[in-house]
Coordinates of C-alpha atoms in Angstrom, one line a residue:
Chain A
X1 CA -6.7 -63.3 71.7
X2 CA -8.0 -61.4 74.9
X3 CA -7.7 -58.2 75.9
X4 CA -7.5 -56.3 79.4
X5 CA -8.8 -52.9 80.1
X6 CA -8.1 -50.7 83.2
X7 CA -10.4 -47.9 84.0
X8 CA -8.6 -45.9 86.5
X9 CA -11.2 -43.4 88.1
X10 CA -11.1 -40.9 91.1
X11 CA -13.4 -43.3 92.8
X12 CA -12.8 -47.2 91.3
X13 CA -10.6 -49.0 89.5
X14 CA -12.4 -51.1 87.0
X15 CA -10.7 -53.9 85.4
X16 CA -12.4 -55.9 82.3
X17 CA -11.6 -58.9 80.2
X18 CA -12.6 -58.5 76.5
X19 CA -12.6 -60.4 73.5
X20 CA -11.4 -59.3 70.1
X21 CA -14.6 -57.3 69.4
X22 CA -14.6 -55.3 72.3
X23 CA -17.0 -57.0 74.5
X24 CA -16.5 -57.2 78.1
X25 CA -16.5 -60.9 79.4
X26 CA -15.8 -60.4 82.9
X27 CA -15.5 -57.2 85.1
X28 CA -14.4 -56.4 88.5
X29 CA -13.7 -53.2 90.6
X30 CA -11.9 -51.9 93.8
X31 CA -12.2 -48.6 95.3
X32 CA -9.2 -46.2 94.2
X33 CA -8.6 -44.6 97.4
X34 CA -7.1 -41.8 95.7
X35 CA -5.2 -40.1 98.6
X36 CA -3.0 -43.1 98.5
X37 CA 0.5 -43.0 96.7
X38 CA 0.7 -44.0 93.2
X39 CA 2.7 -47.2 93.9
X40 CA 0.0 -48.3 96.1
X41 CA -2.7 -47.6 93.2
X42 CA -0.5 -49.5 90.8
X43 CA -0.3 -52.5 92.8
X44 CA -4.0 -52.7 93.3
X45 CA -4.2 -52.5 89.5
X46 CA -1.8 -55.2 89.0
X47 CA -3.3 -57.4 91.6
X48 CA -6.8 -56.9 90.1
X49 CA -5.4 -57.8 86.5
X50 CA -4.3 -60.9 87.7
X51 CA -7.5 -61.8 89.6
X52 CA -9.5 -61.3 86.7
X53 CA -7.0 -63.7 84.3
X54 CA -7.1 -66.3 87.4
X55 CA -11.1 -66.0 87.5
X56 CA -11.6 -66.3 83.9
X57 CA -8.9 -68.9 83.6
X58 CA -7.0 -67.3 81.0
X59 CA -3.3 -68.2 79.8
X60 CA -1.4 -65.3 79.7
X61 CA -0.1 -66.3 76.2
X62 CA -3.7 -65.6 74.9
X63 CA -3.5 -62.1 76.3
X64 CA -2.9 -59.5 73.8
X65 CA -2.3 -56.5 76.1
X66 CA -3.5 -54.4 79.0
X67 CA -4.6 -51.1 78.4
X68 CA -5.2 -48.3 81.1
X69 CA -7.6 -45.4 80.6
X70 CA -6.1 -42.6 83.0
X71 CA -7.3 -39.2 84.0
X72 CA -4.8 -36.2 83.0
X73 CA -2.2 -36.3 80.7
X74 CA -0.5 -39.4 79.7
X75 CA 2.7 -39.7 77.6
X76 CA 1.4 -42.8 75.6
X77 CA 4.5 -43.4 73.7
X78 CA 6.5 -44.1 77.0
X79 CA 3.7 -45.5 79.0
X80 CA 4.0 -42.6 81.5
X81 CA 1.4 -40.5 83.2
X82 CA 2.8 -37.2 83.3
X83 CA 0.2 -35.3 85.3
X84 CA -3.4 -35.6 86.8
X85 CA -5.6 -33.3 88.8
X86 CA -7.3 -36.1 90.9
X87 CA -4.5 -38.4 91.8
X88 CA -0.9 -38.2 93.2
X89 CA 0.5 -39.3 89.8
X90 CA 3.6 -37.3 88.7
X91 CA 5.7 -38.5 85.7
X92 CA 4.5 -42.0 87.0
X93 CA 5.8 -45.0 84.9
X94 CA 2.6 -46.9 84.5
X95 CA 3.8 -49.2 81.9
X96 CA 6.8 -50.6 83.6
X97 CA 4.7 -51.2 86.8
X98 CA 2.0 -53.2 85.1
X99 CA 4.7 -55.2 83.1
X100 CA 6.2 -56.0 86.3
X101 CA 3.1 -57.0 88.1
X102 CA 1.4 -58.8 85.2
X103 CA 4.0 -59.8 82.7
X104 CA 1.9 -58.2 79.9
X105 CA 2.5 -55.4 77.6
X106 CA 0.9 -52.2 78.6
X107 CA -0.6 -49.1 76.8
X108 CA -2.0 -46.1 78.4
X109 CA -4.1 -43.2 77.4
X110 CA -6.4 -40.4 78.6
X111 CA -9.8 -41.7 79.7
X112 CA -11.5 -39.3 77.3
X113 CA -9.6 -40.6 74.6
X114 CA -10.3 -44.1 75.6
X115 CA -14.0 -43.6 75.8
X116 CA -13.8 -42.4 72.2
X117 CA -12.1 -45.5 71.1
X118 CA -14.5 -47.6 73.0
X119 CA -17.3 -46.1 71.2
X120 CA -15.6 -46.5 67.9
X121 CA -14.8 -50.0 68.3
X122 CA -17.8 -51.4 69.8
X123 CA -20.4 -48.5 70.5
X124 CA -22.1 -45.9 68.8
X125 CA -19.4 -45.2 66.2
X126 CA -18.6 -48.9 65.4
X127 CA -18.2 -49.0 61.5
X128 CA -17.1 -45.6 61.3
X129 CA -13.6 -44.5 60.5
X130 CA -13.9 -41.2 62.1
X131 CA -15.8 -39.9 65.0
X132 CA -15.8 -37.4 67.9
X133 CA -16.9 -38.5 71.4
X134 CA -18.0 -35.7 73.7
X135 CA -18.7 -36.7 77.3
X136 CA -20.8 -34.1 79.3
X137 CA -20.1 -35.0 82.8
X138 CA -18.4 -33.5 85.7
X139 CA -16.3 -31.6 82.7
X140 CA -16.5 -32.0 79.0
X141 CA -14.3 -34.8 77.8
X142 CA -13.6 -35.4 74.1
X143 CA -11.8 -37.9 72.2
X144 CA -11.1 -38.0 68.5
X145 CA -10.9 -40.9 66.3
X146 CA -9.1 -40.5 63.0
X147 CA -8.6 -43.3 60.8
X148 CA -9.9 -45.8 63.6
X149 CA -7.1 -44.5 65.8
X150 CA -6.9 -42.1 68.7
X151 CA -5.5 -38.6 67.6
X152 CA -3.7 -37.3 70.4
X153 CA -1.2 -34.6 68.8
X154 CA 2.6 -34.7 68.9
X155 CA 2.6 -34.2 72.9
X156 CA -0.4 -36.7 73.7
X157 CA -2.3 -33.6 75.1
X158 CA -4.6 -32.8 72.2
X159 CA -8.5 -33.0 71.5
X160 CA -9.4 -31.0 74.5
X161 CA -12.4 -29.9 73.0
X162 CA -13.7 -28.9 76.7
X163 CA -11.2 -26.3 76.8
X164 CA -11.6 -24.6 73.8
X165 CA -13.3 -21.2 74.6
X166 CA -16.8 -20.5 73.4
X167 CA -17.3 -17.1 75.4
X168 CA -14.2 -14.5 75.2
X169 CA -13.7 -13.3 78.6
X170 CA -16.5 -15.7 80.1
X171 CA -16.8 -18.0 83.2
X172 CA -13.4 -18.9 84.8
X173 CA -12.5 -22.1 84.1
X174 CA -10.3 -24.4 86.6
X175 CA -7.8 -24.8 83.9
X176 CA -7.1 -21.2 83.9
X177 CA -8.8 -19.8 80.8
X178 CA -12.1 -18.0 81.0
X179 CA -15.0 -18.8 78.9
X180 CA -14.3 -22.7 78.4
X181 CA -16.8 -24.8 76.7
X182 CA -16.8 -27.1 79.9
X183 CA -18.2 -24.2 81.9
X184 CA -21.2 -24.1 79.8
X185 CA -22.0 -27.6 78.6
X186 CA -20.9 -29.7 81.4
X187 CA -23.2 -31.4 83.9
X188 CA -21.6 -29.1 86.5
X189 CA -22.4 -26.0 84.4
X190 CA -26.0 -27.4 84.0
X191 CA -26.7 -27.6 87.7
X192 CA -25.1 -24.4 88.1
X193 CA -27.4 -22.9 85.7
X194 CA -30.6 -24.6 87.3
X195 CA -29.6 -22.9 90.5
X196 CA -29.0 -19.4 89.1
X197 CA -32.5 -19.9 87.4
X198 CA -34.5 -21.1 90.6
X199 CA -33.0 -18.1 92.6
X200 CA -33.9 -15.6 89.7
X201 CA -37.2 -17.3 89.5
X202 CA -38.6 -17.9 92.8
X203 CA -42.1 -19.0 91.6
X204 CA -40.7 -21.7 89.1
X205 CA -41.1 -25.3 90.3
X206 CA -37.5 -26.1 89.8
X207 CA -36.8 -26.6 93.6
X208 CA -39.7 -29.4 93.8
X209 CA -37.5 -31.5 91.1
X210 CA -34.4 -31.3 93.7
X211 CA -33.6 -34.1 96.1
X212 CA -35.3 -33.3 99.5
X213 CA -36.8 -30.0 97.8
X214 CA -33.3 -28.6 98.5
X215 CA -31.9 -26.3 95.4
X216 CA -28.6 -27.1 96.7
X217 CA -29.2 -31.0 95.7
X218 CA -30.1 -29.9 92.2
X219 CA -28.7 -32.3 89.6
X220 CA -28.5 -32.3 86.0
X221 CA -31.9 -33.9 85.6
X222 CA -33.7 -31.2 87.7
X223 CA -34.4 -28.8 84.8
X224 CA -35.1 -31.5 82.3
X225 CA -37.5 -33.0 84.8
X226 CA -39.4 -29.6 85.3
X227 CA -39.4 -28.7 81.9
X228 CA -41.2 -32.2 81.1
X229 CA -43.6 -31.2 84.0
X230 CA -44.5 -28.1 82.4
X231 CA -42.3 -25.3 84.1
X232 CA -41.3 -22.6 82.0
X233 CA -38.0 -21.7 83.6
X234 CA -36.8 -25.4 83.5
X235 CA -37.7 -25.2 79.9
X236 CA -35.7 -21.9 79.8
X237 CA -32.6 -23.4 81.3
X238 CA -32.8 -26.7 79.0
X239 CA -32.9 -24.5 75.9
X240 CA -30.2 -22.2 76.9
X241 CA -28.1 -25.4 77.8
X242 CA -28.6 -27.0 74.7
X243 CA -27.7 -23.7 72.7
X244 CA -24.2 -24.0 74.6
X245 CA -23.9 -27.7 73.9
X246 CA -24.9 -26.9 70.0
X247 CA -22.3 -24.0 69.8
X248 CA -19.5 -26.4 70.7
X249 CA -20.8 -29.1 68.7
X250 CA -20.7 -27.1 65.8
X251 CA -17.3 -25.9 66.6
X252 CA -16.5 -29.5 66.6
X253 CA -18.1 -30.3 63.2
X254 CA -16.5 -27.3 61.5
X255 CA -13.1 -28.4 62.9
X256 CA -13.2 -32.1 62.5
X257 CA -15.8 -33.2 60.3
X258 CA -16.2 -36.7 61.4
X259 CA -18.6 -39.1 60.3
X260 CA -20.3 -39.1 63.7
X261 CA -20.4 -37.0 66.7
X262 CA -21.0 -39.3 69.7
X263 CA -22.7 -37.6 72.7
X264 CA -21.8 -39.4 76.2
X265 CA -22.2 -38.7 79.8
X266 CA -25.5 -39.0 82.2
X267 CA -27.2 -36.2 80.4
X268 CA -27.2 -38.2 77.2
X269 CA -29.8 -40.1 78.8
X270 CA -32.1 -37.4 78.0
X271 CA -32.3 -39.0 74.7
X272 CA -34.2 -37.3 71.9
X273 CA -34.9 -34.5 74.3
X274 CA -31.4 -33.3 74.2
X275 CA -30.5 -34.7 70.6
X276 CA -33.4 -33.5 68.4
X277 CA -33.0 -29.8 69.1
X278 CA -29.2 -30.3 69.4
X279 CA -29.1 -31.7 65.8
X280 CA -31.4 -28.7 64.7
X281 CA -29.1 -25.8 66.4
X282 CA -25.9 -27.6 64.9
X283 CA -27.3 -28.2 61.5
X284 CA -28.0 -24.4 61.3
X285 CA -24.5 -23.4 62.5
X286 CA -22.4 -25.6 60.6
X287 CA -20.0 -24.4 57.7
X288 CA -21.3 -24.9 54.5
X289 CA -25.4 -25.1 55.3
X290 CA -25.6 -23.1 52.2
X291 CA -24.7 -26.4 50.2
X292 CA -27.3 -29.4 50.1
X293 CA -26.5 -32.5 52.3
X294 CA -26.7 -34.4 48.9
X295 CA -23.5 -32.6 47.8
X296 CA -21.9 -32.1 51.1
X297 CA -22.7 -35.1 53.8
X298 CA -22.9 -33.9 57.4
X299 CA -21.9 -36.0 60.6
X300 CA -24.7 -37.2 62.4
X301 CA -25.1 -36.7 66.2
X302 CA -26.0 -39.7 68.1
X303 CA -26.2 -41.0 71.7
X304 CA -23.2 -43.0 73.0
X305 CA -24.0 -46.8 73.6
X306 CA -21.3 -48.1 76.2
X307 CA -22.2 -45.8 79.3
X308 CA -19.7 -46.2 82.0
X309 CA -17.9 -49.1 80.2
X310 CA -16.9 -47.0 77.3
X311 CA -13.6 -46.3 79.2
X312 CA -12.9 -50.0 80.0
X313 CA -13.4 -50.9 76.3
X314 CA -11.4 -48.3 74.9
X315 CA -8.4 -49.1 77.2
X316 CA -8.5 -52.5 76.4
X317 CA -8.2 -51.8 72.8
X318 CA -5.3 -49.6 72.9
X319 CA -2.9 -52.2 72.3
X320 CA -4.9 -53.2 68.9
X321 CA -5.4 -49.7 67.5
X322 CA -2.1 -48.2 68.3
Chain B
X1 CA 9.9 -35.6 38.8
X2 CA 8.0 -32.2 38.2
X3 CA 4.9 -31.0 39.8
X4 CA 2.5 -28.2 38.6
X5 CA 0.4 -26.1 41.3
X6 CA -2.3 -24.0 40.2
X7 CA -3.6 -21.4 42.6
X8 CA -7.1 -20.4 41.9
X9 CA -8.0 -17.0 43.5
X10 CA -10.6 -14.4 43.1
X11 CA -8.2 -12.0 41.2
X12 CA -5.6 -14.1 39.6
X13 CA -5.0 -17.8 38.4
X14 CA -1.2 -18.4 39.2
X15 CA 0.2 -21.6 37.7
X16 CA 3.8 -22.7 38.8
X17 CA 6.1 -26.0 37.9
X18 CA 8.0 -27.0 40.8
X19 CA 10.7 -29.5 41.6
X20 CA 10.7 -32.6 43.9
X21 CA 11.5 -30.5 46.9
X22 CA 8.7 -28.0 46.5
X23 CA 10.8 -25.1 44.9
X24 CA 9.1 -23.0 42.1
X25 CA 11.0 -23.2 39.1
X26 CA 8.7 -21.0 36.9
X27 CA 5.4 -19.1 37.6
X28 CA 2.7 -17.4 35.4
X29 CA -0.5 -15.7 36.1
X30 CA -3.6 -14.5 34.4
X31 CA -6.5 -12.6 35.5
X32 CA -9.3 -14.9 36.9
X33 CA -12.2 -12.5 35.8
X34 CA -14.3 -14.2 38.1
X35 CA -17.9 -13.3 36.8
X36 CA -16.9 -15.5 33.8
X37 CA -18.4 -19.2 33.3
X38 CA -16.6 -21.9 35.0
X39 CA -16.0 -23.6 31.7
X40 CA -13.9 -20.3 30.6
X41 CA -12.0 -20.2 33.6
X42 CA -11.2 -24.0 33.4
X43 CA -10.2 -23.4 29.7
X44 CA -7.6 -20.7 31.0
X45 CA -6.4 -22.8 33.7
X46 CA -5.6 -25.7 31.1
X47 CA -3.9 -23.3 28.8
X48 CA -1.9 -21.8 31.3
X49 CA -0.4 -25.2 32.3
X50 CA 0.5 -26.1 28.8
X51 CA 2.0 -22.9 28.5
X52 CA 4.4 -23.4 31.4
X53 CA 5.0 -26.9 30.5
X54 CA 6.2 -25.5 27.1
X55 CA 8.2 -22.7 28.2
X56 CA 10.0 -24.8 30.5
X57 CA 10.5 -27.3 27.7
X58 CA 9.2 -30.1 30.1
X59 CA 8.1 -33.6 28.7
X60 CA 4.7 -34.5 30.1
X61 CA 6.3 -38.0 31.1
X62 CA 8.4 -36.1 33.7
X63 CA 5.3 -34.4 35.2
X64 CA 3.9 -36.4 38.3
X65 CA 0.6 -34.4 38.4
X66 CA -1.3 -31.0 38.6
X67 CA -2.6 -29.6 41.9
X68 CA -5.4 -27.1 42.2
X69 CA -5.9 -24.6 45.2
X70 CA -9.4 -23.6 45.1
X71 CA -11.4 -21.4 47.2
X72 CA -14.6 -23.0 48.8
X73 CA -15.5 -26.5 49.4
X74 CA -14.1 -29.2 47.1
X75 CA -14.7 -33.1 47.0
X76 CA -11.1 -34.0 46.6
X77 CA -11.8 -37.6 46.2
X78 CA -13.8 -37.0 42.8
X79 CA -12.0 -33.8 41.8
X80 CA -15.1 -31.7 42.0
X81 CA -15.5 -28.3 43.3
X82 CA -18.9 -28.5 45.3
X83 CA -19.5 -24.8 46.1
X84 CA -17.4 -21.4 46.6
X85 CA -18.5 -18.1 47.4
X86 CA -16.6 -16.1 45.0
X87 CA -16.8 -18.1 41.6
X88 CA -19.5 -19.6 39.5
X89 CA -18.6 -23.0 40.3
X90 CA -21.2 -25.4 41.5
X91 CA -20.6 -29.2 41.5
X92 CA -17.9 -28.4 38.8
X93 CA -15.8 -31.5 37.7
X94 CA -12.3 -29.6 37.9
X95 CA -10.2 -33.1 37.3
X96 CA -12.0 -34.3 34.3
X97 CA -11.6 -30.7 32.8
X98 CA -7.8 -30.6 33.6
X99 CA -7.1 -34.0 32.5
X100 CA -8.9 -33.3 29.2
X101 CA -6.7 -30.1 28.5
X102 CA -3.4 -31.2 29.8
X103 CA -3.5 -35.0 29.8
X104 CA -2.1 -34.8 33.4
X105 CA -3.6 -36.3 36.7
X106 CA -5.2 -33.6 38.6
X107 CA -5.9 -33.2 42.4
X108 CA -7.7 -30.3 44.0
X109 CA -8.3 -29.2 47.6
X110 CA -9.2 -25.9 49.4
X111 CA -6.7 -23.1 49.4
X112 CA -6.0 -22.8 53.0
X113 CA -5.2 -26.5 53.1
X114 CA -3.1 -26.0 50.1
X115 CA -1.1 -23.3 52.0
X116 CA -0.9 -25.6 54.9
X117 CA 0.6 -28.2 52.9
X118 CA 3.0 -25.8 51.2
X119 CA 4.6 -24.4 54.4
X120 CA 4.5 -28.0 55.5
X121 CA 6.6 -29.2 52.8
X122 CA 8.8 -26.4 51.7
X123 CA 8.3 -23.4 54.2
X124 CA 8.0 -22.8 58.1
X125 CA 6.9 -26.1 58.8
X126 CA 9.4 -28.2 56.8
X127 CA 10.4 -31.3 58.9
X128 CA 7.7 -31.6 60.9
X129 CA 4.7 -34.2 60.8
X130 CA 2.1 -32.0 62.2
X131 CA 1.3 -28.5 61.8
X132 CA -1.6 -25.9 61.6
X133 CA -1.3 -23.1 59.5
X134 CA -3.4 -20.0 60.2
X135 CA -3.8 -17.3 57.6
X136 CA -5.2 -13.9 58.9
X137 CA -6.2 -12.2 55.7
X138 CA -9.6 -11.2 54.4
X139 CA -11.0 -13.9 56.7
X140 CA -9.0 -16.6 58.9
X141 CA -8.3 -19.6 56.9
X142 CA -6.7 -22.6 58.3
X143 CA -5.3 -25.9 57.3
X144 CA -4.2 -29.0 59.3
X145 CA -1.4 -31.2 58.5
X146 CA -1.3 -34.5 60.3
X147 CA 1.5 -37.1 59.6
X148 CA 2.5 -35.0 56.5
X149 CA -0.9 -35.1 55.1
X150 CA -3.9 -32.6 54.8
X151 CA -6.5 -33.5 57.3
X152 CA -9.9 -32.5 55.9
X153 CA -12.4 -35.0 57.6
X154 CA -15.0 -37.4 55.9
X155 CA -16.8 -34.7 53.9
X156 CA -13.7 -32.6 53.0
X157 CA -15.0 -29.5 54.8
X158 CA -12.8 -29.9 58.0
X159 CA -10.3 -27.7 59.7
X160 CA -12.4 -24.6 59.2
X161 CA -10.9 -23.1 62.5
X162 CA -12.1 -19.4 61.2
X163 CA -15.4 -20.6 61.8
X164 CA -15.3 -21.7 65.2
X165 CA -17.0 -19.3 67.7
X166 CA -14.9 -17.5 70.3
X167 CA -17.7 -15.3 71.7
X168 CA -21.0 -16.8 72.0
X169 CA -23.7 -14.5 70.4
X170 CA -20.9 -12.0 69.2
X171 CA -20.3 -10.4 65.7
X172 CA -22.4 -11.5 62.8
X173 CA -20.3 -13.7 60.5
X174 CA -21.2 -14.3 56.6
X175 CA -21.2 -18.0 57.5
X176 CA -24.3 -17.4 59.3
X177 CA -22.8 -17.9 62.8
X178 CA -22.3 -15.0 65.4
X179 CA -19.0 -15.0 67.1
X180 CA -16.6 -16.6 64.7
X181 CA -13.0 -15.9 65.4
X182 CA -12.8 -14.7 61.8
X183 CA -14.8 -11.6 63.0
X184 CA -12.3 -10.9 65.6
X185 CA -8.9 -12.0 64.0
X186 CA -8.9 -11.5 60.4
X187 CA -7.4 -8.4 58.8
X188 CA -10.9 -7.6 57.9
X189 CA -11.8 -7.4 61.8
X190 CA -8.6 -5.6 62.7
X191 CA -9.6 -2.7 60.2
X192 CA -13.0 -2.5 61.5
X193 CA -11.7 -2.4 65.1
X194 CA -9.2 0.4 64.0
X195 CA -12.1 2.4 62.4
X196 CA -14.2 1.9 65.6
X197 CA -11.4 3.2 67.7
X198 CA -10.3 6.1 65.6
X199 CA -14.3 7.3 65.7
X200 CA -14.4 6.6 69.5
X201 CA -11.0 8.4 70.2
X202 CA -10.9 11.6 68.0
X203 CA -7.7 12.7 69.5
X204 CA -5.7 9.6 68.4
X205 CA -3.2 9.8 65.7
X206 CA -4.8 6.7 64.0
X207 CA -6.2 8.5 61.1
X208 CA -2.7 10.0 60.3
X209 CA -1.6 6.5 59.4
X210 CA -4.5 6.1 56.9
X211 CA -4.1 6.5 53.1
X212 CA -4.9 10.2 52.2
X213 CA -5.6 10.7 56.0
X214 CA -8.9 9.1 55.2
X215 CA -10.2 6.7 58.1
X216 CA -12.3 4.9 55.6
X217 CA -8.7 3.9 54.0
X218 CA -7.6 2.4 57.1
X219 CA -5.5 -0.9 56.5
X220 CA -4.4 -3.8 58.6
X221 CA -1.1 -1.8 59.2
X222 CA -2.6 1.4 60.4
X223 CA -3.0 0.5 64.0
X224 CA 0.5 -1.4 64.2
X225 CA 1.9 1.8 62.7
X226 CA 0.3 4.2 65.1
X227 CA 1.3 2.0 68.1
X228 CA 4.9 2.3 66.8
X229 CA 4.6 5.7 66.5
X230 CA 3.7 5.8 70.3
X231 CA -0.1 6.3 69.7
X232 CA -1.9 4.7 72.9
X233 CA -5.4 4.1 71.1
X234 CA -3.3 2.4 68.3
X235 CA -1.5 0.4 71.0
X236 CA -4.7 -0.9 72.5
X237 CA -6.4 -1.7 69.1
X238 CA -3.1 -3.9 68.7
X239 CA -3.3 -5.5 72.0
X240 CA -7.0 -6.3 71.9
X241 CA -6.5 -7.8 68.5
X242 CA -3.5 -10.0 69.6
X243 CA -5.8 -11.2 72.6
X244 CA -8.3 -12.2 70.0
X245 CA -5.7 -14.1 67.9
X246 CA -4.6 -15.9 71.1
X247 CA -7.6 -16.8 72.0
X248 CA -8.3 -18.9 68.7
X249 CA -4.7 -19.8 68.7
X250 CA -4.9 -21.3 72.2
X251 CA -7.9 -23.3 71.2
X252 CA -6.0 -24.7 68.0
X253 CA -3.4 -25.9 70.6
X254 CA -5.8 -27.3 72.9
X255 CA -7.3 -29.3 70.0
X256 CA -4.7 -30.2 67.6
X257 CA -1.3 -29.9 69.7
X258 CA 0.6 -29.6 66.6
X259 CA 4.3 -29.6 66.5
X260 CA 4.1 -26.0 64.9
X261 CA 1.5 -23.3 64.6
X262 CA 2.3 -21.4 61.5
X263 CA 0.8 -18.0 61.2
X264 CA 0.3 -16.5 57.7
X265 CA -1.3 -13.7 56.0
X266 CA -0.1 -9.9 55.6
X267 CA -0.4 -9.4 59.2
X268 CA 2.4 -11.9 59.8
X269 CA 4.7 -9.3 58.6
X270 CA 4.5 -7.5 61.8
X271 CA 7.0 -10.2 63.0
X272 CA 7.7 -10.3 66.6
X273 CA 5.6 -7.2 67.4
X274 CA 2.8 -9.8 66.7
X275 CA 4.2 -13.1 67.6
X276 CA 6.2 -12.2 70.9
X277 CA 3.1 -11.1 72.7
X278 CA 1.0 -13.8 70.9
X279 CA 3.2 -16.7 72.2
X280 CA 3.1 -15.2 75.7
X281 CA -0.6 -14.9 75.8
X282 CA -1.3 -18.4 74.2
X283 CA 1.3 -20.1 76.6
X284 CA -0.6 -18.7 79.6
X285 CA -3.8 -20.1 78.2
X286 CA -3.0 -23.6 76.7
X287 CA -4.2 -26.7 78.7
X288 CA -1.5 -28.2 81.0
X289 CA 0.0 -25.0 81.4
X290 CA 0.6 -26.4 85.1
X291 CA 3.0 -29.0 83.7
X292 CA 6.5 -28.2 82.9
X293 CA 7.8 -27.8 79.1
X294 CA 10.1 -30.5 79.8
X295 CA 7.5 -32.8 80.6
X296 CA 5.0 -31.8 78.3
X297 CA 6.5 -30.1 75.2
X298 CA 4.3 -27.2 73.5
X299 CA 3.9 -26.4 69.9
X300 CA 5.9 -23.3 68.7
X301 CA 4.4 -20.4 66.9
X302 CA 6.3 -19.1 63.8
X303 CA 5.7 -16.9 60.8
X304 CA 4.8 -18.3 57.6
X305 CA 7.8 -18.6 55.0
X306 CA 5.9 -18.8 51.6
X307 CA 3.8 -15.6 51.5
X308 CA 1.6 -15.8 48.6
X309 CA 3.2 -18.8 47.0
X310 CA 2.2 -21.3 49.6
X311 CA -0.9 -21.7 48.0
X312 CA 0.7 -22.9 44.6
X313 CA 3.4 -24.9 46.5
X314 CA 0.8 -26.7 48.3
X315 CA -1.4 -27.3 45.5
X316 CA 1.5 -28.7 43.4
X317 CA 2.4 -31.1 46.1
X318 CA -1.2 -32.7 46.4
X319 CA -0.3 -35.5 44.5
X320 CA 2.6 -36.3 46.2
X321 CA 1.3 -36.2 49.9
X322 CA -2.2 -37.9 49.2

């Protein structure tokens, strides 16, 4: 059997044909043009699915299902996208729309949940029954896999680790709360922390590691690059940032104790520069650290493997791991 | 079939005979005398089980199993208590000991997990498939029920919501971290907050609501009683405390989205004085609050029903809901 995955993003709609194991055989994408009505976007999604099927010369009888990874809060049971921040979708019946345009059974879930399922089936967590995938990007996305399936609570809105608070009365979050982990551990937060540090330390070289020497163009790499070049302020920014990441990961571990914690998002490309201190800080913080690892095994913390493809892979696998 | 539950506490060992539905038919207890060796305590547990069986005139063939709710970190799979703070148990094989003394199959789990299972089978969460029970006591205990079973992660140490941090670099916790929820939302924390407020506000009537008019004898009821009598400082203490409780409950909801959040521990006897403001604060904080409750149902927050019996009930049911 073959599986079709759709990653519905704010910028692009990406569609892939996958095999049983979750390997991508063919991938195509078109711009989302997110200001459009949901019906137009759904139309493009159906058209793109039919295109990849034709291009890969598939018989629809050999296709198990289509899966959609979507931003926002889906009602997976009924195939409806209840709400999303970025797109004009409100209680939109995606399942019926895709079924009509493609004739295929359609599943939907949240994009962070799909990324977690992707890593679980064919990525860094392959072979484990339980994992939590944390994506450090514009926000902090998280998906929880228990017994090889997505855990999403009774209303499909669960596992929003990015919106658990680590600092009571802290930085205002756009979810309405103050002090959400996302406000300290996302790439967006790291950029904010970098800019603040550059302003407070005018003699640091942070600005030299920004595009065009413009601090407003600081990226999530700026502080890491400055630190590697020996800049003390850059190192401080990284150290503090990793502490914030560790604080939330230790909470993830104390709450879920999964076999594996997978770190995704652009920042995970820092590799061991990020992961080595992170593992140390987390191991000092987790509950039961007084007990030896022999008696109480600990979750490992690893880098995501699938990069931007995690969403497509997980979406495609929704129908298989329902 | 009948079920035997053992609640192994720091003060007492309580044993109950239960029916299929989780109702307690007979209950007995003996002091734990916790300074003793584990073998002596295990001996008393076995003896007490055999006593209740004899007293209720049960045939062992009609007994499904024995369950033990224990403090600390158990290895449920192997029936071993790996570690506990309060008792001299280290990698203690409880299953084999009880099997030898009673001849019955024995299951063990953490006491907070047992309390959650108890409330799920025969208490406030009866009839739901998913619930999180939070016990506001000496610490903050928590147990997570998913698909009618205890969720405890790959190493049995999960669902330690009391040790997720809500205040980065906050109050030192005895788990080693700083800012754990338990340091703000437990009965112990409320007593600390009450004493601090009484010292900072010498004209408040808080002290009048302490035993012997001695602030050192403040209890978790002191601030609530003072507030009810119109004391402004007492009201402030309660308001702040409920904010801390709400902060963590909103995190529980964002992470688990269970059908029900059950609040247990002595403080839950404040009833709606605690629960009404708590529900309001949580509803303002949870993710997706921009979506109507019609489109996105929210977990309800209710008072625990079983009181101190929750542990025995859940322990007894371990073998049934494995």
